Coordinates of C-alpha atoms in Angstrom, one line a residue:
Chain A
M1 CA 0.0 0.0 0.0
V2 CA 2.8 2.4 0.9
Q3 CA 4.7 1.5 -2.2
K4 CA 1.7 1.9 -4.4
F5 CA 1.2 5.3 -2.8
L6 CA 4.8 6.3 -3.5
M7 CA 4.5 5.2 -7.1
Q8 CA 1.2 7.0 -7.7
P9 CA 1.1 10.5 -6.2
L10 CA -2.3 11.8 -5.5
F11 CA -1.6 14.7 -7.9
D12 CA 0.6 15.1 -10.8
Q13 CA 1.7 18.8 -10.9
V14 CA 0.3 21.3 -8.4
A15 CA 0.9 25.1 -8.8
I16 CA 0.8 27.3 -5.7
V17 CA 0.5 31.0 -6.2
G18 CA 1.8 32.8 -3.1
L19 CA 4.5 31.2 -0.9
G20 CA 3.7 32.6 2.5
L21 CA 3.0 30.7 5.7
I22 CA 0.1 28.7 4.1
G23 CA 1.4 28.3 0.6
G24 CA 4.9 27.5 1.8
S25 CA 3.7 25.0 4.3
L26 CA 1.4 23.3 1.8
G27 CA 4.3 22.9 -0.7
M28 CA 6.5 21.4 2.0
A29 CA 3.9 18.9 3.1
L30 CA 2.9 18.0 -0.5
R31 CA 6.5 17.4 -1.5
K32 CA 7.6 15.6 1.7
G33 CA 4.6 13.3 1.6
R34 CA 5.0 12.7 -2.1
V35 CA 1.4 13.8 -2.5
A36 CA 2.2 15.6 -5.7
R37 CA 4.7 14.5 -8.4
R38 CA 5.9 18.1 -8.8
V39 CA 5.1 21.4 -7.0
I40 CA 5.5 24.7 -8.8
G41 CA 5.4 28.0 -6.9
F42 CA 4.8 31.6 -7.8
A43 CA 5.7 34.6 -5.6
R44 CA 6.3 38.3 -6.2
H45 CA 9.9 38.3 -5.0
E46 CA 12.8 36.2 -6.3
T47 CA 14.1 35.8 -2.7
T48 CA 10.9 34.1 -1.7
I49 CA 11.3 31.6 -4.6
R50 CA 14.8 31.0 -3.5
K51 CA 13.8 30.4 0.2
A52 CA 10.9 28.2 -0.9
K53 CA 13.3 26.0 -2.9
A54 CA 15.8 25.9 0.0
R55 CA 13.0 24.9 2.4
G56 CA 11.8 22.2 0.1
A57 CA 8.4 23.8 -0.5
I58 CA 8.7 23.8 -4.3
D59 CA 10.5 22.0 -7.1
D60 CA 10.7 25.1 -9.2
G61 CA 9.1 28.6 -9.3
D62 CA 8.9 32.0 -10.9
T63 CA 8.0 35.6 -10.0
E64 CA 5.6 35.7 -13.0
L65 CA 2.6 33.4 -13.6
C66 CA 3.9 31.2 -16.4
P67 CA 1.6 29.7 -19.0
N68 CA 3.7 26.5 -19.4
W69 CA 3.8 25.7 -15.8
L70 CA 0.2 26.6 -15.1
G71 CA -0.8 24.5 -18.2
E72 CA 0.8 21.4 -16.8
S73 CA -0.9 21.7 -13.4
E74 CA -4.0 19.7 -12.6
L75 CA -4.5 21.7 -9.4
V76 CA -3.8 25.4 -8.8
V77 CA -3.9 26.8 -5.3
I78 CA -4.1 30.5 -4.8
A79 CA -2.5 31.2 -1.4
T80 CA -2.6 35.0 -1.3
P81 CA -4.6 37.5 0.9
P82 CA -8.4 37.6 0.2
L83 CA -8.5 40.7 -2.0
T84 CA -5.9 39.4 -4.4
V85 CA -7.5 36.0 -5.1
V86 CA -10.0 37.2 -7.7
P87 CA -7.5 39.3 -9.8
I88 CA -5.0 36.5 -9.7
A89 CA -7.7 34.1 -10.9
R90 CA -8.5 36.5 -13.8
Q91 CA -4.9 36.3 -14.9
I92 CA -4.8 32.5 -14.6
V93 CA -7.9 32.3 -16.8
K94 CA -6.1 34.3 -19.5
L95 CA -2.9 32.3 -19.3
T96 CA -4.5 28.8 -19.5
R97 CA -6.6 26.7 -21.9
H98 CA -6.7 23.4 -20.1
R99 CA -9.1 21.8 -17.5
F100 CA -8.1 22.0 -13.9
I101 CA -9.2 22.4 -10.3
L102 CA -8.7 25.8 -8.7
T103 CA -8.8 26.4 -5.0
D104 CA -7.7 29.1 -2.6
V105 CA -7.0 29.4 1.1
A106 CA -8.6 32.8 1.9
S107 CA -10.2 33.3 5.4
T108 CA -13.4 34.6 3.8
K109 CA -15.3 32.7 1.1
G110 CA -18.6 34.3 0.2
E111 CA -17.4 37.3 -1.9
I112 CA -14.6 35.3 -3.6
T113 CA -16.9 32.4 -4.6
Q114 CA -19.5 34.8 -6.0
A115 CA -17.0 36.8 -8.0
L116 CA -15.2 33.7 -9.4
G117 CA -18.6 32.2 -10.4
S118 CA -19.2 35.2 -12.6
F119 CA -16.2 34.8 -14.9
L120 CA -14.6 31.3 -14.6
P121 CA -14.9 29.2 -17.7
E122 CA -16.5 25.8 -17.4
R123 CA -13.1 24.1 -17.8
I124 CA -11.9 25.5 -14.4
T125 CA -13.7 24.1 -11.4
Y126 CA -13.3 26.3 -8.3
V127 CA -13.6 24.7 -4.9
G128 CA -13.0 27.1 -2.1
S129 CA -10.8 26.1 0.9
H130 CA -9.9 27.5 4.2
P131 CA -7.4 25.6 6.3
M132 CA -7.8 26.9 9.8
A133 CA -4.1 26.8 10.4
G134 CA -2.9 30.4 10.5
S135 CA -0.9 31.9 13.2
E136 CA 0.2 35.4 14.1
R137 CA 3.4 34.6 12.2
S138 CA 3.7 34.9 8.4
G139 CA 5.9 34.4 5.4
I140 CA 7.9 31.4 4.0
G141 CA 10.2 31.6 7.0
A142 CA 7.4 30.6 9.3
A143 CA 6.2 27.7 7.0
N144 CA 6.3 24.3 8.4
L145 CA 5.6 20.7 7.4
D146 CA 3.1 20.0 10.1
L147 CA 1.0 23.2 9.9
F148 CA -2.1 21.4 8.7
R149 CA -1.8 18.4 11.0
G150 CA -5.1 18.1 12.9
A151 CA -6.3 21.5 11.6
P152 CA -9.9 21.9 10.5
C153 CA -9.9 22.4 6.8
V154 CA -13.1 23.9 5.5
V155 CA -14.1 23.2 1.9
T156 CA -16.8 25.4 0.5
P157 CA -18.4 24.1 -2.7
V158 CA -21.7 25.5 -4.0
A159 CA -24.6 23.4 -5.3
R160 CA -23.3 23.2 -8.9
T161 CA -19.7 22.3 -8.0
S162 CA -18.5 19.0 -9.4
R163 CA -18.4 16.4 -6.7
T164 CA -15.3 14.8 -8.2
A165 CA -13.5 18.1 -7.8
V166 CA -14.8 18.4 -4.2
R167 CA -13.4 14.9 -3.4
R168 CA -10.0 15.9 -4.9
V169 CA -9.8 19.0 -2.7
F170 CA -10.8 16.9 0.3
A171 CA -8.1 14.5 -0.6
L172 CA -5.6 17.4 -0.9
W173 CA -6.2 18.6 2.7
R174 CA -6.4 15.1 4.1
S175 CA -3.1 14.2 2.5
V176 CA -1.4 16.9 4.5
G177 CA -3.1 16.0 7.8
G178 CA -6.1 18.2 7.8
R179 CA -9.6 17.4 9.2
C180 CA -12.0 18.3 6.3
V181 CA -15.4 19.9 6.9
E182 CA -17.8 20.9 4.1
I183 CA -19.7 24.1 4.6
S184 CA -21.4 26.6 2.2
P185 CA -19.4 29.8 1.6
A186 CA -21.9 32.1 3.4
H187 CA -22.2 29.8 6.4
H188 CA -18.5 29.5 6.6
D189 CA -18.2 33.3 6.7
T190 CA -20.7 33.5 9.6
L191 CA -18.9 30.8 11.6
V192 CA -15.4 32.1 11.2
A193 CA -16.5 35.6 12.0
Q194 CA -17.4 34.2 15.4
I195 CA -14.4 32.2 16.1
S196 CA -11.6 34.0 14.3
H197 CA -12.5 37.5 13.1
L198 CA -14.4 38.6 16.3
P199 CA -11.6 37.3 18.6
H200 CA -9.1 39.2 16.6
L201 CA -11.1 42.4 16.9
A202 CA -11.6 41.8 20.7
A203 CA -7.8 41.3 21.0
V204 CA -7.1 44.5 19.2
G205 CA -9.7 46.4 21.4
L206 CA -8.2 45.0 24.6
T207 CA -4.6 45.9 23.5
L208 CA -5.7 49.4 22.6
V209 CA -7.4 49.9 26.0
A210 CA -4.5 48.6 28.2
Q211 CA -2.1 51.2 29.5
E212 CA 1.6 50.4 28.9
E213 CA 2.1 50.4 32.7
A214 CA -0.7 47.8 33.0
M215 CA 0.9 45.6 30.3
G216 CA 4.1 45.6 32.4
L217 CA 2.2 43.7 35.1
S218 CA 0.5 41.2 32.8
A219 CA 0.7 37.5 33.2
G220 CA -0.4 34.7 30.9
G221 CA -4.1 35.7 30.8
F222 CA -3.5 39.0 28.9
S223 CA -0.8 37.5 26.8
D224 CA -3.0 34.6 25.6
T225 CA -6.1 36.7 25.1
T226 CA -4.4 39.3 22.9
R227 CA -1.9 37.1 21.0
I228 CA -3.9 37.3 17.7
A229 CA -3.6 41.1 17.8
L230 CA 0.0 40.4 16.6
G231 CA -1.5 39.3 13.2
D232 CA -0.6 41.1 10.0
P233 CA -2.7 44.4 9.8
A234 CA -2.9 44.4 6.0
L235 CA -4.2 40.8 5.9
W236 CA -6.7 41.5 8.7
R237 CA -8.0 44.6 6.9
E238 CA -8.7 42.5 3.8
I239 CA -10.4 39.8 5.9
C240 CA -12.6 42.5 7.6
W241 CA -13.6 44.1 4.3
T242 CA -14.5 40.8 2.5
N243 CA -16.5 39.6 5.5
R244 CA -17.9 42.9 6.7
R245 CA -21.5 41.7 6.9
A246 CA -20.9 38.6 9.1
I247 CA -18.3 40.5 11.2
T248 CA -20.5 43.5 11.9
A249 CA -23.4 41.1 12.9
A250 CA -21.0 39.2 15.2
M251 CA -19.7 42.4 16.7
D252 CA -23.3 43.5 17.4
R253 CA -23.8 40.3 19.4
L254 CA -20.5 40.8 21.3
L255 CA -21.3 44.4 22.1
K256 CA -24.7 43.3 23.4
E257 CA -23.2 40.6 25.6
L258 CA -20.6 43.0 27.0
R259 CA -23.1 45.8 27.7
Q260 CA -25.2 43.2 29.5
L261 CA -22.2 42.0 31.6
R262 CA -21.4 45.6 32.3
G263 CA -24.9 46.2 33.5
L264 CA -24.8 43.2 35.8
I265 CA -21.5 44.3 37.3
A266 CA -22.6 47.9 37.8
S267 CA -25.9 46.9 39.4
G268 CA -24.4 44.2 41.6
N269 CA -26.6 41.5 40.1
S270 CA -24.2 38.8 41.2
D271 CA -26.4 35.8 40.7
T272 CA -27.1 36.5 37.0
L273 CA -23.4 37.4 36.5
T274 CA -22.2 34.1 38.0
K275 CA -24.7 32.3 35.8
Q276 CA -23.3 33.9 32.7
F277 CA -19.8 33.1 33.8
R278 CA -20.8 29.5 34.4
T279 CA -22.5 29.2 31.0
A280 CA -19.3 30.5 29.3
Q281 CA -17.1 28.3 31.4
K282 CA -19.1 25.1 30.5
K283 CA -19.2 26.0 26.8
R284 CA -15.5 26.7 26.8
Q285 CA -14.8 23.4 28.7
R286 CA -16.4 21.5 25.8
L287 CA -13.8 22.9 23.5
K288 CA -11.0 21.3 25.6
R289 CA -12.1 17.8 24.6
Chain B
M1 CA 26.0 32.4 51.9
V2 CA 23.8 29.4 51.1
Q3 CA 24.6 27.9 54.5
K4 CA 23.8 31.1 56.3
F5 CA 20.5 31.2 54.4
L6 CA 19.7 27.6 55.4
M7 CA 20.4 28.3 59.0
Q8 CA 18.4 31.5 59.2
P9 CA 15.1 31.3 57.4
L10 CA 13.6 34.6 56.3
F11 CA 10.5 34.0 58.4
D12 CA 10.0 32.0 61.6
Q13 CA 6.4 30.8 61.4
V14 CA 4.1 31.7 58.6
A15 CA 0.3 31.0 58.6
I16 CA -1.6 30.7 55.4
V17 CA -5.4 30.9 55.5
G18 CA -6.8 29.2 52.4
L19 CA -4.9 26.4 50.7
G20 CA -6.0 26.7 47.1
L21 CA -3.8 27.3 44.0
I22 CA -2.1 30.4 45.5
G23 CA -2.0 29.5 49.2
G24 CA -0.9 25.9 48.4
S25 CA 1.8 27.0 45.9
L26 CA 3.1 29.6 48.4
G27 CA 3.3 27.0 51.2
M28 CA 5.2 24.6 48.9
A29 CA 7.6 27.3 47.8
L30 CA 8.2 28.6 51.3
R31 CA 8.9 25.1 52.7
K32 CA 11.0 23.9 49.8
G33 CA 13.1 27.0 49.8
R34 CA 13.4 27.0 53.6
V35 CA 12.1 30.5 53.5
A36 CA 10.0 29.9 56.6
R37 CA 11.0 27.7 59.6
R38 CA 7.4 26.4 59.8
V39 CA 4.3 26.8 57.6
I40 CA 0.9 26.4 59.2
G41 CA -2.2 26.2 56.9
F42 CA -5.9 26.6 57.5
A43 CA -8.6 25.4 55.1
R44 CA -12.3 24.7 55.4
H45 CA -12.1 21.0 54.6
E46 CA -10.0 18.3 56.3
T47 CA -9.2 16.7 52.9
T48 CA -7.6 19.9 51.8
I49 CA -5.4 19.9 54.9
R50 CA -4.4 16.3 54.2
K51 CA -3.6 17.0 50.5
A52 CA -1.6 20.1 51.5
K53 CA 0.5 18.1 53.9
A54 CA 1.0 15.3 51.3
R55 CA 2.1 17.9 48.8
G56 CA 4.5 19.5 51.2
A57 CA 2.7 22.8 51.3
I58 CA 2.3 22.9 55.1
D59 CA 4.0 21.5 58.2
D60 CA 0.6 21.3 60.0
G61 CA -2.9 22.7 59.7
D62 CA -6.4 22.8 60.9
T63 CA -9.9 23.5 59.6
E64 CA -10.5 26.1 62.3
L65 CA -8.4 29.3 62.8
C66 CA -6.4 28.3 65.9
P67 CA -5.2 31.0 68.4
N68 CA -2.0 29.1 69.3
W69 CA -0.8 28.7 65.8
L70 CA -1.8 32.2 64.7
G71 CA -0.1 33.6 67.9
E72 CA 3.2 32.0 66.9
S73 CA 3.1 33.4 63.3
E74 CA 5.0 36.5 62.4
L75 CA 3.3 36.6 59.0
V76 CA -0.3 35.7 58.2
V77 CA -1.3 35.3 54.6
I78 CA -5.0 35.3 53.7
A79 CA -5.2 33.4 50.4
T80 CA -9.0 33.2 50.0
P81 CA -11.3 34.9 47.5
P82 CA -11.8 38.7 47.7
L83 CA -15.1 38.9 49.6
T84 CA -13.8 36.6 52.4
V85 CA -10.6 38.4 53.2
V86 CA -12.2 41.0 55.5
P87 CA -14.4 38.6 57.5
I88 CA -11.4 36.3 58.0
A89 CA -9.3 39.3 59.1
R90 CA -11.9 40.2 61.7
Q91 CA -11.7 36.7 63.1
I92 CA -8.0 36.8 63.2
V93 CA -8.1 40.1 65.1
K94 CA -10.3 38.5 67.8
L95 CA -8.1 35.4 68.1
T96 CA -4.7 37.1 68.4
R97 CA -2.9 39.6 70.7
H98 CA 0.6 39.7 69.3
R99 CA 2.2 41.9 66.7
F100 CA 2.5 40.5 63.1
I101 CA 2.3 41.3 59.5
L102 CA -0.9 40.5 57.6
T103 CA -1.1 40.2 53.8
D104 CA -3.5 38.7 51.3
V105 CA -3.4 37.7 47.7
A106 CA -6.8 39.0 46.4
S107 CA -7.0 40.2 42.8
T108 CA -8.6 43.5 44.0
K109 CA -7.1 45.7 46.6
G110 CA -9.0 49.0 47.1
E111 CA -12.1 47.9 49.0
I112 CA -10.1 45.4 51.1
T113 CA -7.4 47.9 52.1
Q114 CA -10.0 50.5 53.0
A115 CA -12.1 48.0 55.1
L116 CA -9.1 46.6 56.9
G117 CA -7.9 50.1 57.7
S118 CA -11.1 50.8 59.6
F119 CA -10.7 48.1 62.2
L120 CA -7.2 46.5 62.3
P121 CA -5.4 47.3 65.6
E122 CA -2.0 49.0 65.5
R123 CA -0.2 45.8 66.3
I124 CA -1.3 44.2 63.0
T125 CA 0.4 45.8 59.9
Y126 CA -1.5 45.0 56.7
V127 CA 0.4 45.1 53.4
G128 CA -1.8 44.0 50.5
S129 CA -0.3 41.7 47.9
H130 CA -1.4 40.4 44.5
P131 CA 0.8 37.8 42.9
M132 CA -0.2 37.8 39.2
A133 CA 0.2 34.1 39.0
G134 CA -3.3 32.8 38.7
S135 CA -4.5 30.4 36.1
E136 CA -7.8 29.0 35.0
R137 CA -7.1 26.0 37.3
S138 CA -7.7 26.1 41.0
G139 CA -7.4 24.2 44.2
I140 CA -4.5 22.5 46.1
G141 CA -4.3 19.9 43.3
A142 CA -3.2 22.6 40.8
A143 CA -0.6 24.1 43.2
N144 CA 3.0 24.1 42.2
L145 CA 6.4 25.1 43.5
D146 CA 7.2 27.4 40.6
L147 CA 3.9 29.3 40.4
F148 CA 5.5 32.6 41.4
R149 CA 8.7 32.2 39.4
G150 CA 9.0 35.4 37.3
A151 CA 5.5 36.5 38.1
P152 CA 4.8 40.1 38.8
C153 CA 3.9 40.4 42.5
V154 CA 2.2 43.7 43.2
V155 CA 2.5 45.0 46.8
T156 CA 0.0 47.7 47.7
P157 CA 0.9 49.7 50.9
V158 CA -0.7 53.0 51.7
A159 CA 1.1 56.1 52.9
R160 CA 1.0 55.2 56.6
T161 CA 2.2 51.5 56.1
S162 CA 5.4 50.7 58.0
R163 CA 8.3 50.5 55.5
T164 CA 9.8 47.7 57.5
A165 CA 6.6 45.6 56.9
V166 CA 6.6 46.5 53.2
R167 CA 10.2 45.3 52.9
R168 CA 9.3 42.0 54.6
V169 CA 6.4 41.4 52.2
F170 CA 8.7 42.3 49.3
A171 CA 11.2 39.7 50.7
L172 CA 8.4 37.1 50.9
W173 CA 7.5 37.3 47.2
R174 CA 11.1 37.6 46.1
S175 CA 12.0 34.5 48.0
V176 CA 9.6 32.5 46.0
G177 CA 10.8 34.0 42.6
G178 CA 8.4 36.9 42.2
R179 CA 9.2 40.2 40.6
C180 CA 7.9 42.8 43.1
V181 CA 6.2 46.0 42.1
E182 CA 4.8 48.6 44.5
I183 CA 1.6 50.3 43.5
S184 CA -1.2 52.0 45.5
P185 CA -4.4 49.9 46.0
A186 CA -6.6 52.2 43.8
H187 CA -4.1 52.3 40.9
H188 CA -3.5 48.6 41.2
D189 CA -7.3 48.1 40.7
T190 CA -7.3 50.3 37.6
L191 CA -4.4 48.5 36.0
V192 CA -5.6 44.9 36.7
A193 CA -9.0 45.8 35.4
Q194 CA -7.4 46.5 32.1
I195 CA -5.1 43.5 31.8
S196 CA -6.9 40.8 33.8
H197 CA -10.6 41.6 34.5
L198 CA -11.5 43.1 31.1
P199 CA -9.8 40.2 29.2
H200 CA -11.8 37.8 31.3
L201 CA -15.1 39.6 30.4
A202 CA -14.1 39.7 26.7
A203 CA -13.3 36.0 26.8
V204 CA -16.7 35.3 28.4
G205 CA -18.5 37.5 25.8
L206 CA -16.7 35.8 22.9
T207 CA -17.5 32.4 24.2
L208 CA -21.2 33.3 24.6
V209 CA -21.4 34.6 21.1
A210 CA -19.8 31.6 19.3
Q211 CA -22.2 29.0 18.1
E212 CA -21.2 25.4 19.0
E213 CA -20.8 24.6 15.3
A214 CA -18.3 27.5 15.0
M215 CA -16.4 26.3 18.0
G216 CA -16.0 22.9 16.3
L217 CA -13.9 24.7 13.6
S218 CA -11.8 26.7 15.9
A219 CA -8.0 26.6 15.9
G220 CA -5.5 28.1 18.3
G221 CA -6.7 31.7 18.0
F222 CA -10.1 31.2 19.6
S223 CA -8.7 28.8 22.1
D224 CA -6.1 31.2 23.4
T225 CA -8.4 34.2 23.3
T226 CA -11.1 32.5 25.4
R227 CA -8.9 30.4 27.8
I228 CA -9.6 32.6 30.8
A229 CA -13.3 32.1 30.4
L230 CA -12.5 28.7 32.1
G231 CA -11.9 30.5 35.4
D232 CA -13.9 29.9 38.5
P233 CA -17.3 31.7 38.1
A234 CA -17.7 32.3 41.8
L235 CA -14.2 33.8 42.1
W236 CA -14.7 36.1 39.1
R237 CA -18.0 37.3 40.5
E238 CA -16.2 38.4 43.6
I239 CA -13.5 40.1 41.6
C240 CA -16.1 41.9 39.5
W241 CA -18.0 43.1 42.5
T242 CA -15.0 44.3 44.5
N243 CA -13.6 46.1 41.5
R244 CA -16.8 47.3 39.8
R245 CA -15.8 50.9 39.5
A246 CA -12.5 50.2 37.6
I247 CA -14.0 47.4 35.6
T248 CA -17.0 49.4 34.3
A249 CA -14.7 52.2 33.4
A250 CA -12.4 49.8 31.4
M251 CA -15.5 48.2 29.8
D252 CA -16.7 51.6 28.6
R253 CA -13.3 52.1 26.9
L254 CA -13.4 48.7 25.3
L255 CA -17.0 49.2 24.1
K256 CA -15.9 52.5 22.6
E257 CA -13.0 50.9 20.8
L258 CA -15.1 48.0 19.5
R259 CA -17.9 50.4 18.3
Q260 CA -15.2 52.4 16.5
L261 CA -13.7 49.3 14.8
R262 CA -17.2 48.2 13.8
G263 CA -17.9 51.6 12.2
L264 CA -14.6 51.5 10.3
I265 CA -15.4 48.0 9.0
A266 CA -19.0 48.8 8.0
S267 CA -18.0 52.0 6.2
G268 CA -15.0 50.4 4.5
N269 CA -12.6 52.9 6.0
S270 CA -9.7 50.6 5.5
D271 CA -6.8 53.0 6.0
T272 CA -7.9 53.9 9.5
L273 CA -8.8 50.3 10.3
T274 CA -5.3 49.2 9.2
K275 CA -3.8 52.0 11.3
Q276 CA -5.7 50.7 14.4
F277 CA -4.5 47.2 13.7
R278 CA -1.0 48.4 13.3
T279 CA -1.1 50.4 16.6
A280 CA -2.4 47.3 18.5
Q281 CA 0.2 45.0 16.8
K282 CA 3.1 47.3 17.8
K283 CA 1.8 47.7 21.3
R284 CA 1.4 43.9 21.7
Q285 CA 4.8 43.3 20.2
R286 CA 6.4 45.2 23.0
L287 CA 4.9 42.7 25.4
K288 CA 6.8 39.9 23.8
R289 CA 10.2 41.2 25.0

């Protein structure tokens, strides 16, 4: 079985556009696991290509999207920030003529899926992905082989998406250790607003409120709670913009909860306050499993 | 030098009232480091006393505050939740006649300091402490020798507090590895509201907002940001009540920041949003040092 696997990689050639934390880690995992026969990478800067080669993330690469390499790829992964996915896909359409599967790794899926649906030709099957494996670190230097191990990898097809293509994208993330979940693009955006985008905004808010003197006294609690405020501001701006509807809805719910907690504290309504704390504690304990 | 230290412990007998995470860890560190010649512990339940002895946190202990043992202690540490510190101190006053230093470890200092100031006799010198070494775990089972190593330990004397006593309490926390900081009770409460109480409330709010389905997808970000929502609800209720003024002020600032972020996202004001993210990122990076 292992031998057969070694002889028949899951994919022939895979092209990765964007060799940051996610694209770089994916290339490393695909090559190390012999999941793809060949991995081609594209990045804006020559130094990134060099580093990606040195780290074993790609077999070869270029700073320009290259028709030959794209043309030989049965899977193209766009691993760039949300707002660049659609323009890059437009370029890829122009530079190719063959049939292939296109996926991306952006943290928001609704707007991208809708935009791509409006211009992708029938020969290109788009299946959105979102491996929940980011970190506050970024760049090829932070890439690592095990980034996707155990990570929830959301796959977001729409009703008309070919099931064969969906299965291929599931296989991609499983092959690098991910735990695949299929969710619609809009529902994905609602859920990640709650567990990723909203926590980032809360961390930013908490960091802005804390005086420097207070931060000097802080222990593990503050440090853990605000860690994601370290994330790349430009990337988070794009996430917020492309998921503004779900994020503002989630923020309204958070603001309501916080105003309520504030009211309970100010009025000394200790029983209800304790009840809220207990509800949150129990809910959070279930996450520990 | 080491020998001299071993022969002359910093304290003769120390009494610890409350053998939870903080009291238990303090006892363990004092005994292991031979900082005190003898450590006496008081707890409500016999099983706690037994566990504390087994873990090396106390030499002896009782479920009732005992005049003899208190009378032989030159330092008494009340390591119970905020609302119980004052009633326990009242009992201790009645049960003793000798001169000693009294400290506590409660997370809020203003109300306690004021209340104690109104009835403590001159022979008892109170110096408030707050070792910032909690965790979402609690109880003697979670106690550990190194809990205070590197932890900021805030000491909160008032103007009239004897400097000799303040130095003794500094020495106590230093001897178990703490990094001492002297701050007034009111200012302490303002600062910890920002870096401890507000993050807890934000974590509770985020946990309440997240749908169970969303939590199933969560990765490290959500888990880190909401970890402190695991804290003991009854303890947090007492913290919120005894620090309601500073907490509601801090919450008002957080609500303002979040409303502002929400406005920037809804209106697509990306430049200002990125600027806010960058400010938070830089501020949070300084904490990493």
